[in-house]
Amino acid sequence: MAEADGGGDAKAPLSSSIPSGKDTAWFDVSSLLHRACHDLQNDELITGENFNLFAAMSALEIMDPKMDSGIVSTYYSVDEAIENGAAPIPLSFDRTSDIQCVIDIMDHFLACEATWHKGGSLAQTVFSCTYLFRPERTSSHALLHSFCRVIRATCSALVSAVSDARTNEEEDLFTMAYGLPLKANGDEKCLSMIHAVDETLCRQLKACKAPVSKKTVLEDIEPLQTHLDLEEGFCKAVLCRIRFRKHFYHVLTCLRKPQGRGLELAKKHIISCLSELDSMLNTEEFLRHNSACGTVGNEDEKTTASGCQPVGFDSTLNSRSAAPTPPRAIKLLSWKKAVNYFQKLLHDLDVICSYPLDPVFDGAMRFAVDVQKFQPDLVARAHIQLLLVQDGKLYGRESLFAVICKAALLPEGAKNHDIQKTESVQQLGQLLVTLFRVLCANTAWQRRKLGKILQDWRIIYVQLELAFRKEFGEAASTPVEQDLLLTVCKHILIWVEEQTYWIALRFLMLGFELELYSTDEYCMVYWYIYIILIKLAEKTHLKIMLSNDSSRRKSKKKKDFVKDVGKDYQVPPVLQLLQCYTYVAQGLMMLLASLRNENKIFLCQGPFNSEHERFVQHFELLQKACLPDHASFFSFSETVTNIRFATVSMHNCFKDAQKITKDLRGGFANDPDRLAELRQIEQVAEHNHVALNLLCRLGSLEPSLKISFDFIHHPHFVTASVKRS
């Protein structure tokens, strides 16, 4: 880095435009810089004594379109845009053109809103419309006025929902309002306004469809536009767009009703929304055929059904007035992609509304996990979370301590125990809320947070244990009360351990969905899943046994209780399912280990990371939380080193898994989701059993055979495929 002096004594004249201050004097150095340019070589800069490269690289460059948001704006302010005719009222003095422009605005709003939902800036999408800023200007245009009001109200409702759910941690841009007018006086009446417009449009549509004999009766109804042969088409196009907005706003308000009381009504409005979206798609050909701007070549760039550019929109409108607005322009979703987005969003919301709201922990967890299979976007995930936890209660109905007691299989009366007032139990409730919030996040963010909260669950176990001992030691109560306290403590501690291992399992499984593991790492991953499943099944079994013991002791005399213990124990379906998963994970681990040991394939080797380093990278968070105890790379290596095909064949894990899936069908006869899961597991076990038998018969892998692992039947358990090349 060199400092250039310009190559001469240049005397710069004092600038008259900037007055000198007490300690400053301004000079015009333009000529000096111009001459210096001829002497500067590559990689040279003109610098001052206080020049700092790091500060310079971090600084905003004024007048740079990529860094200075103000320089790229078309208008200095909204008022300037209005003065320059960017948002005329009426849009056209020709009523047909006017209604065409309004429809284009409606369609462009849909594309803007979908882009905003997908992570775009509110200032560059929905609020790039000048008409939203001055409600008083649109009051003379009933159709546009009511539509702008419902758009503002919808944005306000969505920002409120996402902010309350705090899912905006994933996508910060969504809730940044940049000082935009999300609420205007009168927006609360948007539904009554849009309903009035709806009724007027219905009368206009009815008038244009009426037979000639009735035309005279309806002559007092003013048509929507001047071309009577196009009246029906334009009425239908406007009507479906107005109704979609009305029903969508109803959906959002119904979803926010406490304790899920508005879900049934929300479902009806969702059906109406989907119907109106279909109607909007059906109007595309009519609008395109009658548009004045011709056709647009690229469908991906078309943000309106007609293909015309909308009036009143400018993505740079807020560049100067809202400082945090990103300077770079964003690409809007096309109109058709926006329609597809809203169709998916509504389907996701319908799934949420259809789920039974039984305030049981296991059901709520399944709800949060099952909905994620549809890969819901931010808006849907926010409403899942708002539904799950309301006012510190599950679905706003059951206190968290009562939910924990029921999940830990404690007797009904335990939920009123005073131990819930202890600090550690209240912290456990907060951890539960955090867990629900994490499960409502996108997959990548969810996995990262699950790994981090594992240590919190391990710590809360220790804190609860200490608190319970203290409580038990200090409690001066009757033997019956002490017995209840001991029961509550035991059950809750076992339940906490069970949930900790469930979180660890979820953490590992999500790695497959995010494609974080390579094929040569599957062996160590399935080994870890296998040992986690063993511990999870152990804790679940212990919880069930404790509950059964408590029930028997209450209902039987001591003599009968001893006899009952000796009876055959029926394994509950939930335990059998965990056992099935364990067999599949063990079988895959052993199959992959055999291929590594006998055929020298799928070895975890690479130029950068050793197998031990990869082990640490994938399982560091589990290792820090000691899940499970004594699990290490050494124990993994020791387990898989001596596994051969003969060993795998002898254990026959896949066959055992198949047997359990068949036995379990009766236990889950009334649960279609579980039955579908069982079928997937059965297919994984069946195909892997066939592949294993083939490899065992061949001994060493023939050069002509090719083996691969793919997620054909299940998202978390691979299926081996053996083919001749």
Coordinates of N, CA and C in Angstrom, one line a residue, residues 112-274:
C112 N -46.2 -9.8 -4.1 CA -45.4 -9.1 -3.1 C -45.5 -9.8 -1.7
E113 N -46.7 -10.2 -1.3 CA -46.9 -10.8 0.0 C -46.3 -12.1 0.1
A114 N -46.4 -12.9 -1.0 CA -45.7 -14.3 -1.0 C -44.2 -14.1 -0.9
T115 N -43.7 -13.1 -1.6 CA -42.2 -12.9 -1.5 C -41.8 -12.5 -0.1
W116 N -42.6 -11.6 0.5 CA -42.4 -11.2 1.9 C -42.4 -12.4 2.9
H117 N -43.4 -13.3 2.7 CA -43.5 -14.5 3.6 C -42.2 -15.4 3.4
K118 N -41.7 -15.4 2.2 CA -40.5 -16.2 1.9 C -39.2 -15.6 2.3
G119 N -39.2 -14.4 3.0 CA -38.0 -13.8 3.6 C -37.7 -12.5 3.0
G120 N -38.5 -11.9 2.1 CA -38.2 -10.6 1.5 C -38.5 -9.5 2.5
S121 N -38.1 -8.3 2.2 CA -38.3 -7.2 3.1 C -39.7 -6.6 2.9
L122 N -40.4 -6.3 4.0 CA -41.7 -5.7 3.9 C -41.7 -4.4 3.1
A123 N -40.6 -3.6 3.3 CA -40.5 -2.3 2.7 C -40.3 -2.4 1.2
Q124 N -39.8 -3.5 0.7 CA -39.5 -3.7 -0.7 C -40.6 -4.6 -1.4
T125 N -41.5 -5.1 -0.7 CA -42.5 -5.9 -1.3 C -43.9 -5.3 -1.2
V126 N -44.6 -5.6 -0.1 CA -46.0 -5.2 0.1 C -46.1 -3.6 0.1
F127 N -45.2 -3.0 0.9 CA -45.2 -1.6 1.1 C -44.4 -0.8 0.0
S128 N -44.1 -1.5 -1.1 CA -43.6 -0.8 -2.2 C -44.7 -0.1 -3.0
C129 N -46.0 -0.3 -2.5 CA -47.2 0.3 -3.1 C -47.5 1.6 -2.5
T130 N -47.5 2.7 -3.3 CA -47.7 4.0 -2.9 C -49.1 4.2 -2.3
Y131 N -50.1 3.4 -2.8 CA -51.5 3.6 -2.3 C -51.7 3.3 -0.8
L132 N -50.8 2.5 -0.3 CA -50.9 2.1 1.1 C -50.6 3.2 2.1
F133 N -49.9 4.2 1.7 CA -49.3 5.2 2.6 C -50.3 6.4 2.8
R134 N -51.2 6.6 1.9 CA -52.2 7.7 2.1 C -53.6 7.2 1.9
P135 N -54.2 6.6 3.0 CA -55.5 6.1 2.9 C -56.6 7.1 2.4
E136 N -56.4 8.3 2.8 CA -57.4 9.3 2.5 C -57.5 9.6 0.9
R137 N -56.4 9.3 0.2 CA -56.4 9.5 -1.2 C -57.3 8.4 -2.0
T138 N -57.4 7.2 -1.4 CA -58.1 6.2 -2.1 C -59.6 6.1 -1.7
S139 N -60.0 7.0 -0.7 CA -61.4 6.9 -0.2 C -62.4 7.0 -1.3
S140 N -62.1 7.8 -2.4 CA -63.0 8.0 -3.5 C -63.2 6.7 -4.4
H141 N -62.2 5.8 -4.2 CA -62.2 4.6 -5.1 C -62.5 3.4 -4.1
A142 N -63.8 3.1 -4.0 CA -64.2 2.1 -2.9 C -63.5 0.7 -3.1
L143 N -63.3 0.3 -4.3 CA -62.7 -1.0 -4.5 C -61.2 -1.0 -4.1
L144 N -60.5 -0.1 -4.5 CA -59.1 0.0 -4.2 C -58.9 0.3 -2.7
H145 N -59.8 1.2 -2.2 CA -59.7 1.6 -0.8 C -59.9 0.5 0.2
S146 N -60.9 -0.3 -0.1 CA -61.2 -1.5 0.8 C -60.1 -2.5 0.7
F147 N -59.6 -2.7 -0.5 CA -58.5 -3.7 -0.7 C -57.2 -3.3 0.0
C148 N -56.9 -2.0 -0.1 CA -55.6 -1.6 0.6 C -55.8 -1.7 2.1
R149 N -57.0 -1.5 2.6 CA -57.2 -1.6 4.1 C -57.0 -3.0 4.5
V150 N -57.6 -4.0 3.8 CA -57.5 -5.4 4.2 C -56.0 -5.9 4.0
I151 N -55.3 -5.3 3.1 CA -53.9 -5.7 2.9 C -53.1 -5.2 4.1
R152 N -53.3 -3.9 4.6 CA -52.6 -3.4 5.8 C -53.0 -4.2 7.0
A153 N -54.3 -4.6 7.2 CA -54.7 -5.3 8.3 C -54.1 -6.7 8.3
T154 N -54.0 -7.3 7.2 CA -53.4 -8.7 7.0 C -51.9 -8.7 7.4
C155 N -51.2 -7.7 6.9 CA -49.8 -7.5 7.3 C -49.6 -7.3 8.8
S156 N -50.4 -6.5 9.3 CA -50.3 -6.2 10.8 C -50.6 -7.5 11.6
A157 N -51.6 -8.3 11.2 CA -51.9 -9.5 11.9 C -50.8 -10.5 11.8
L158 N -50.2 -10.6 10.6 CA -49.1 -11.6 10.4 C -47.8 -11.2 11.2
V159 N -47.5 -9.9 11.2 CA -46.3 -9.4 12.0 C -46.6 -9.7 13.4
S160 N -47.8 -9.4 13.9 CA -48.1 -9.7 15.3 C -48.0 -11.2 15.6
A161 N -48.5 -12.0 14.8 CA -48.4 -13.5 15.0 C -46.9 -14.0 15.1
V162 N -46.1 -13.6 14.1 CA -44.8 -14.0 14.1 C -43.9 -13.5 15.2
S163 N -44.2 -12.2 15.6 CA -43.5 -11.6 16.7 C -43.9 -12.2 18.0
D164 N -45.2 -12.5 18.2 CA -45.6 -13.2 19.5 C -45.0 -14.6 19.6
A165 N -44.9 -15.3 18.4 CA -44.3 -16.6 18.5 C -42.8 -16.6 18.5
R166 N -42.2 -15.5 18.2 CA -40.8 -15.3 18.2 C -40.0 -16.2 17.3
T167 N -40.7 -16.7 16.3 CA -40.1 -17.5 15.2 C -39.3 -16.6 14.3
N168 N -39.4 -15.3 14.4 CA -38.7 -14.4 13.6 C -37.2 -14.4 13.8
E169 N -36.7 -15.2 14.9 CA -35.3 -15.3 15.1 C -34.6 -16.0 13.9
E170 N -35.4 -16.8 13.1 CA -34.9 -17.4 12.0 C -34.8 -16.5 10.8
E171 N -35.8 -15.6 10.6 CA -35.8 -14.7 9.5 C -36.2 -13.3 10.0
D172 N -35.1 -12.6 10.4 CA -35.3 -11.3 11.1 C -36.1 -10.3 10.2
L173 N -36.0 -10.4 8.9 CA -36.6 -9.4 8.0 C -38.1 -9.4 8.2
F174 N -38.7 -10.5 8.5 CA -40.2 -10.6 8.4 C -40.9 -9.5 9.3
T175 N -40.4 -9.4 10.5 CA -41.1 -8.5 11.5 C -40.5 -7.1 11.5
M176 N -39.5 -6.8 10.7 CA -39.0 -5.4 10.6 C -40.0 -4.5 9.8
A177 N -40.6 -3.6 10.5 CA -41.6 -2.7 9.9 C -41.0 -1.5 9.3
Y178 N -39.8 -1.1 9.7 CA -39.1 0.1 9.1 C -39.9 1.4 9.3
G179 N -40.8 1.4 10.4 CA -41.6 2.6 10.6 C -42.7 2.7 9.6
L180 N -43.1 1.6 8.9 CA -44.1 1.7 7.9 C -45.5 1.7 8.5
P181 N -46.5 2.3 7.9 CA -47.8 2.5 8.5 C -48.6 1.1 8.4
L182 N -48.3 0.2 9.3 CA -49.0 -1.1 9.3 C -50.5 -0.9 9.8
K183 N -50.7 0.1 10.5 CA -52.1 0.4 11.0 C -52.5 1.8 10.6
A184 N -53.6 1.9 10.1 CA -54.2 3.3 9.8 C -55.6 3.4 10.4
N185 N -56.0 4.6 10.7 CA -57.4 4.8 11.3 C -58.4 4.2 10.3
G186 N -59.2 3.3 10.8 CA -60.3 2.7 10.0 C -60.0 1.3 9.5
D187 N -58.7 0.9 9.6 CA -58.4 -0.5 9.2 C -59.1 -1.6 9.9
E188 N -59.6 -1.3 11.1 CA -60.3 -2.3 11.9 C -61.7 -2.6 11.2
K189 N -62.1 -1.6 10.4 CA -63.4 -1.8 9.7 C -63.2 -2.4 8.3
C190 N -62.1 -3.0 8.0 CA -61.7 -3.5 6.7 C -62.7 -4.5 6.2
L191 N -63.1 -5.4 7.1 CA -64.0 -6.5 6.7 C -65.4 -6.0 6.3
S192 N -65.9 -5.0 7.1 CA -67.2 -4.5 6.7 C -67.2 -3.7 5.4
M193 N -66.0 -3.0 5.1 CA -65.8 -2.3 3.9 C -65.8 -3.3 2.7
I194 N -65.0 -4.4 2.9 CA -64.8 -5.3 1.8 C -66.1 -6.1 1.6
H195 N -66.8 -6.3 2.6 CA -68.1 -7.0 2.5 C -69.1 -6.2 1.7
A196 N -69.1 -4.9 1.9 CA -70.0 -4.0 1.1 C -69.6 -4.0 -0.4
V197 N -68.3 -4.0 -0.6 CA -67.8 -4.1 -2.0 C -68.2 -5.4 -2.6
D198 N -68.1 -6.5 -1.9 CA -68.5 -7.8 -2.3 C -70.0 -7.8 -2.7
E199 N -70.9 -7.2 -1.9 CA -72.3 -7.2 -2.2 C -72.6 -6.4 -3.5
T200 N -71.9 -5.3 -3.7 CA -72.0 -4.5 -4.9 C -71.6 -5.3 -6.1
L201 N -70.5 -6.0 -6.0 CA -70.0 -6.8 -7.1 C -71.0 -7.9 -7.5
C202 N -71.6 -8.5 -6.4 CA -72.5 -9.6 -6.6 C -73.8 -9.1 -7.4
R203 N -74.2 -7.9 -7.1 CA -75.4 -7.3 -7.8 C -75.0 -7.0 -9.2
Q204 N -73.8 -6.5 -9.4 CA -73.3 -6.2 -10.8 C -73.2 -7.4 -11.6
L205 N -72.7 -8.5 -11.0 CA -72.6 -9.8 -11.7 C -74.0 -10.3 -12.0
K206 N -74.9 -10.2 -11.1 CA -76.2 -10.7 -11.3 C -76.9 -9.9 -12.4
A207 N -76.7 -8.6 -12.4 CA -77.3 -7.8 -13.4 C -76.8 -8.1 -14.8
C208 N -75.5 -8.4 -15.0 CA -75.0 -8.7 -16.3 C -75.4 -10.1 -16.8
K209 N -75.7 -11.0 -15.9 CA -76.1 -12.3 -16.2 C -77.6 -12.5 -16.4
A210 N -78.4 -11.4 -16.0 CA -79.8 -11.5 -16.0 C -80.4 -11.6 -17.5
P211 N -81.4 -12.4 -17.7 CA -82.0 -12.5 -19.0 C -82.6 -11.1 -19.4
V212 N -82.9 -10.9 -20.7 CA -83.4 -9.7 -21.3 C -84.6 -9.2 -20.6
S213 N -85.5 -10.1 -20.2 CA -86.8 -9.8 -19.6 C -86.7 -9.1 -18.3
K214 N -85.5 -9.3 -17.6 CA -85.3 -8.7 -16.3 C -84.4 -7.6 -16.3
K215 N -83.8 -7.3 -17.5 CA -82.8 -6.2 -17.6 C -83.4 -4.9 -17.1
T216 N -84.6 -4.6 -17.4 CA -85.2 -3.3 -17.1 C -85.3 -3.1 -15.6
V217 N -85.5 -4.2 -14.8 CA -85.6 -4.1 -13.4 C -84.3 -3.8 -12.8
L218 N -83.2 -4.2 -13.4 CA -81.8 -4.1 -12.9 C -81.1 -2.9 -13.5
E219 N -81.8 -2.1 -14.3 CA -81.1 -1.0 -15.0 C -80.5 0.0 -14.0
D220 N -81.0 0.2 -12.8 CA -80.5 1.2 -11.9 C -79.1 0.8 -11.3
I221 N -78.6 -0.5 -11.5 CA -77.4 -1.0 -11.0 C -76.3 -0.6 -12.0
E222 N -75.3 0.2 -11.6 CA -74.3 0.7 -12.5 C -73.3 -0.4 -12.7
P223 N -72.9 -0.7 -14.0 CA -72.0 -1.7 -14.3 C -70.5 -1.4 -13.8
L224 N -69.7 -2.5 -13.7 CA -68.4 -2.3 -13.2 C -67.5 -1.5 -14.1
Q225 N -67.7 -1.7 -15.4 CA -67.0 -1.0 -16.5 C -67.9 -0.8 -17.7
T226 N -67.3 -0.2 -18.7 CA -68.2 0.2 -19.8 C -68.4 -0.8 -20.9
H227 N -67.6 -1.8 -21.1 CA -67.8 -2.9 -22.1 C -68.6 -4.0 -21.5
L228 N -69.9 -4.0 -21.9 CA -70.9 -4.9 -21.3 C -70.6 -6.3 -21.6
D229 N -70.0 -6.6 -22.8 CA -69.7 -8.0 -23.2 C -68.5 -8.5 -22.3
L230 N -67.8 -7.7 -21.6 CA -66.7 -8.1 -20.7 C -67.1 -8.0 -19.3
E231 N -68.3 -7.5 -19.0 CA -68.7 -7.3 -17.6 C -68.6 -8.5 -16.7
E232 N -69.2 -9.6 -17.2 CA -69.2 -10.8 -16.4 C -67.8 -11.3 -16.1
G233 N -66.9 -11.3 -17.1 CA -65.5 -11.7 -16.8 C -64.8 -10.9 -15.8
F234 N -64.9 -9.5 -15.9 CA -64.3 -8.6 -15.0 C -64.9 -8.7 -13.6
C235 N -66.2 -8.9 -13.5 CA -66.9 -9.0 -12.2 C -66.4 -10.3 -11.5
K236 N -66.3 -11.4 -12.2 CA -65.8 -12.6 -11.6 C -64.3 -12.5 -11.2
A237 N -63.5 -11.8 -12.0 CA -62.1 -11.7 -11.7 C -61.9 -10.9 -10.4
V238 N -62.6 -9.8 -10.3 CA -62.5 -8.9 -9.1 C -63.1 -9.6 -7.9
L239 N -64.2 -10.3 -8.1 CA -65.0 -10.9 -6.9 C -64.1 -12.0 -6.3
C240 N -63.5 -12.9 -7.0 CA -62.7 -13.9 -6.4 C -61.5 -13.4 -5.7
R241 N -60.9 -12.3 -6.2 CA -59.7 -11.7 -5.5 C -60.2 -11.0 -4.2
I242 N -61.3 -10.3 -4.2 CA -61.8 -9.6 -3.0 C -62.2 -10.7 -2.0
R243 N -62.8 -11.7 -2.4 CA -63.3 -12.8 -1.5 C -62.1 -13.6 -0.9
F244 N -61.1 -13.8 -1.7 CA -59.9 -14.4 -1.1 C -59.3 -13.6 0.0
R245 N -59.2 -12.3 -0.2 CA -58.6 -11.5 0.9 C -59.5 -11.5 2.1
K246 N -60.8 -11.5 1.9 CA -61.8 -11.5 3.0 C -61.6 -12.8 3.8
H247 N -61.6 -13.9 3.1 CA -61.5 -15.2 3.8 C -60.2 -15.4 4.5
F248 N -59.1 -14.9 3.8 CA -57.8 -15.1 4.4 C -57.6 -14.3 5.7
Y249 N -58.2 -13.1 5.7 CA -58.1 -12.3 6.9 C -58.9 -13.0 8.0
H250 N -60.0 -13.6 7.7 CA -60.8 -14.4 8.6 C -60.0 -15.6 9.2
V251 N -59.3 -16.2 8.3 CA -58.4 -17.4 8.7 C -57.5 -16.9 9.8
L252 N -56.8 -15.8 9.6 CA -55.8 -15.3 10.5 C -56.4 -14.9 11.9
T253 N -57.6 -14.3 11.8 CA -58.2 -13.9 13.1 C -58.8 -15.1 13.8
C254 N -59.3 -16.1 13.1 CA -59.8 -17.3 13.8 C -58.7 -18.1 14.4
L255 N -57.5 -18.2 13.8 CA -56.4 -18.9 14.4 C -55.9 -18.3 15.7
R256 N -56.1 -17.0 15.9 CA -55.6 -16.4 17.1 C -56.6 -16.5 18.3
K257 N -57.8 -17.1 18.0 CA -58.7 -17.2 19.2 C -58.1 -18.2 20.2
P258 N -58.3 -17.9 21.5 CA -57.7 -18.7 22.6 C -58.2 -20.1 22.6
Q259 N -57.3 -21.0 23.0 CA -57.7 -22.4 23.2 C -58.2 -23.1 22.0
G260 N -57.8 -22.6 20.8 CA -58.2 -23.3 19.5 C -59.7 -23.2 19.2
R261 N -60.4 -22.2 19.8 CA -61.8 -22.2 19.7 C -62.2 -21.8 18.2
G262 N -61.3 -21.2 17.5 CA -61.7 -20.7 16.2 C -61.2 -21.7 15.0
L263 N -60.7 -22.8 15.4 CA -60.1 -23.7 14.4 C -61.2 -24.3 13.4
E264 N -62.3 -24.6 13.9 CA -63.4 -25.2 13.0 C -63.8 -24.1 12.0
L265 N -64.0 -22.9 12.5 CA -64.4 -21.8 11.6 C -63.2 -21.5 10.6
A266 N -62.0 -21.5 11.1 CA -60.8 -21.3 10.2 C -60.8 -22.3 9.1
K267 N -61.1 -23.5 9.4 CA -61.1 -24.6 8.3 C -62.1 -24.2 7.2
K268 N -63.3 -23.7 7.6 CA -64.3 -23.3 6.6 C -63.8 -22.2 5.7
H269 N -63.1 -21.2 6.3 CA -62.6 -20.1 5.6 C -61.4 -20.6 4.7
I270 N -60.6 -21.5 5.2 CA -59.5 -22.1 4.4 C -60.0 -22.7 3.1
I271 N -61.1 -23.5 3.2 CA -61.8 -24.1 2.0 C -62.2 -23.0 1.1
S272 N -62.8 -21.9 1.6 CA -63.2 -20.8 0.7 C -62.0 -20.2 0.0
C273 N -60.9 -20.0 0.8 CA -59.7 -19.4 0.2 C -59.2 -20.2 -1.0
L274 N -59.1 -21.5 -0.8 CA -58.6 -22.4 -1.8 C -59.5 -22.4 -3.0

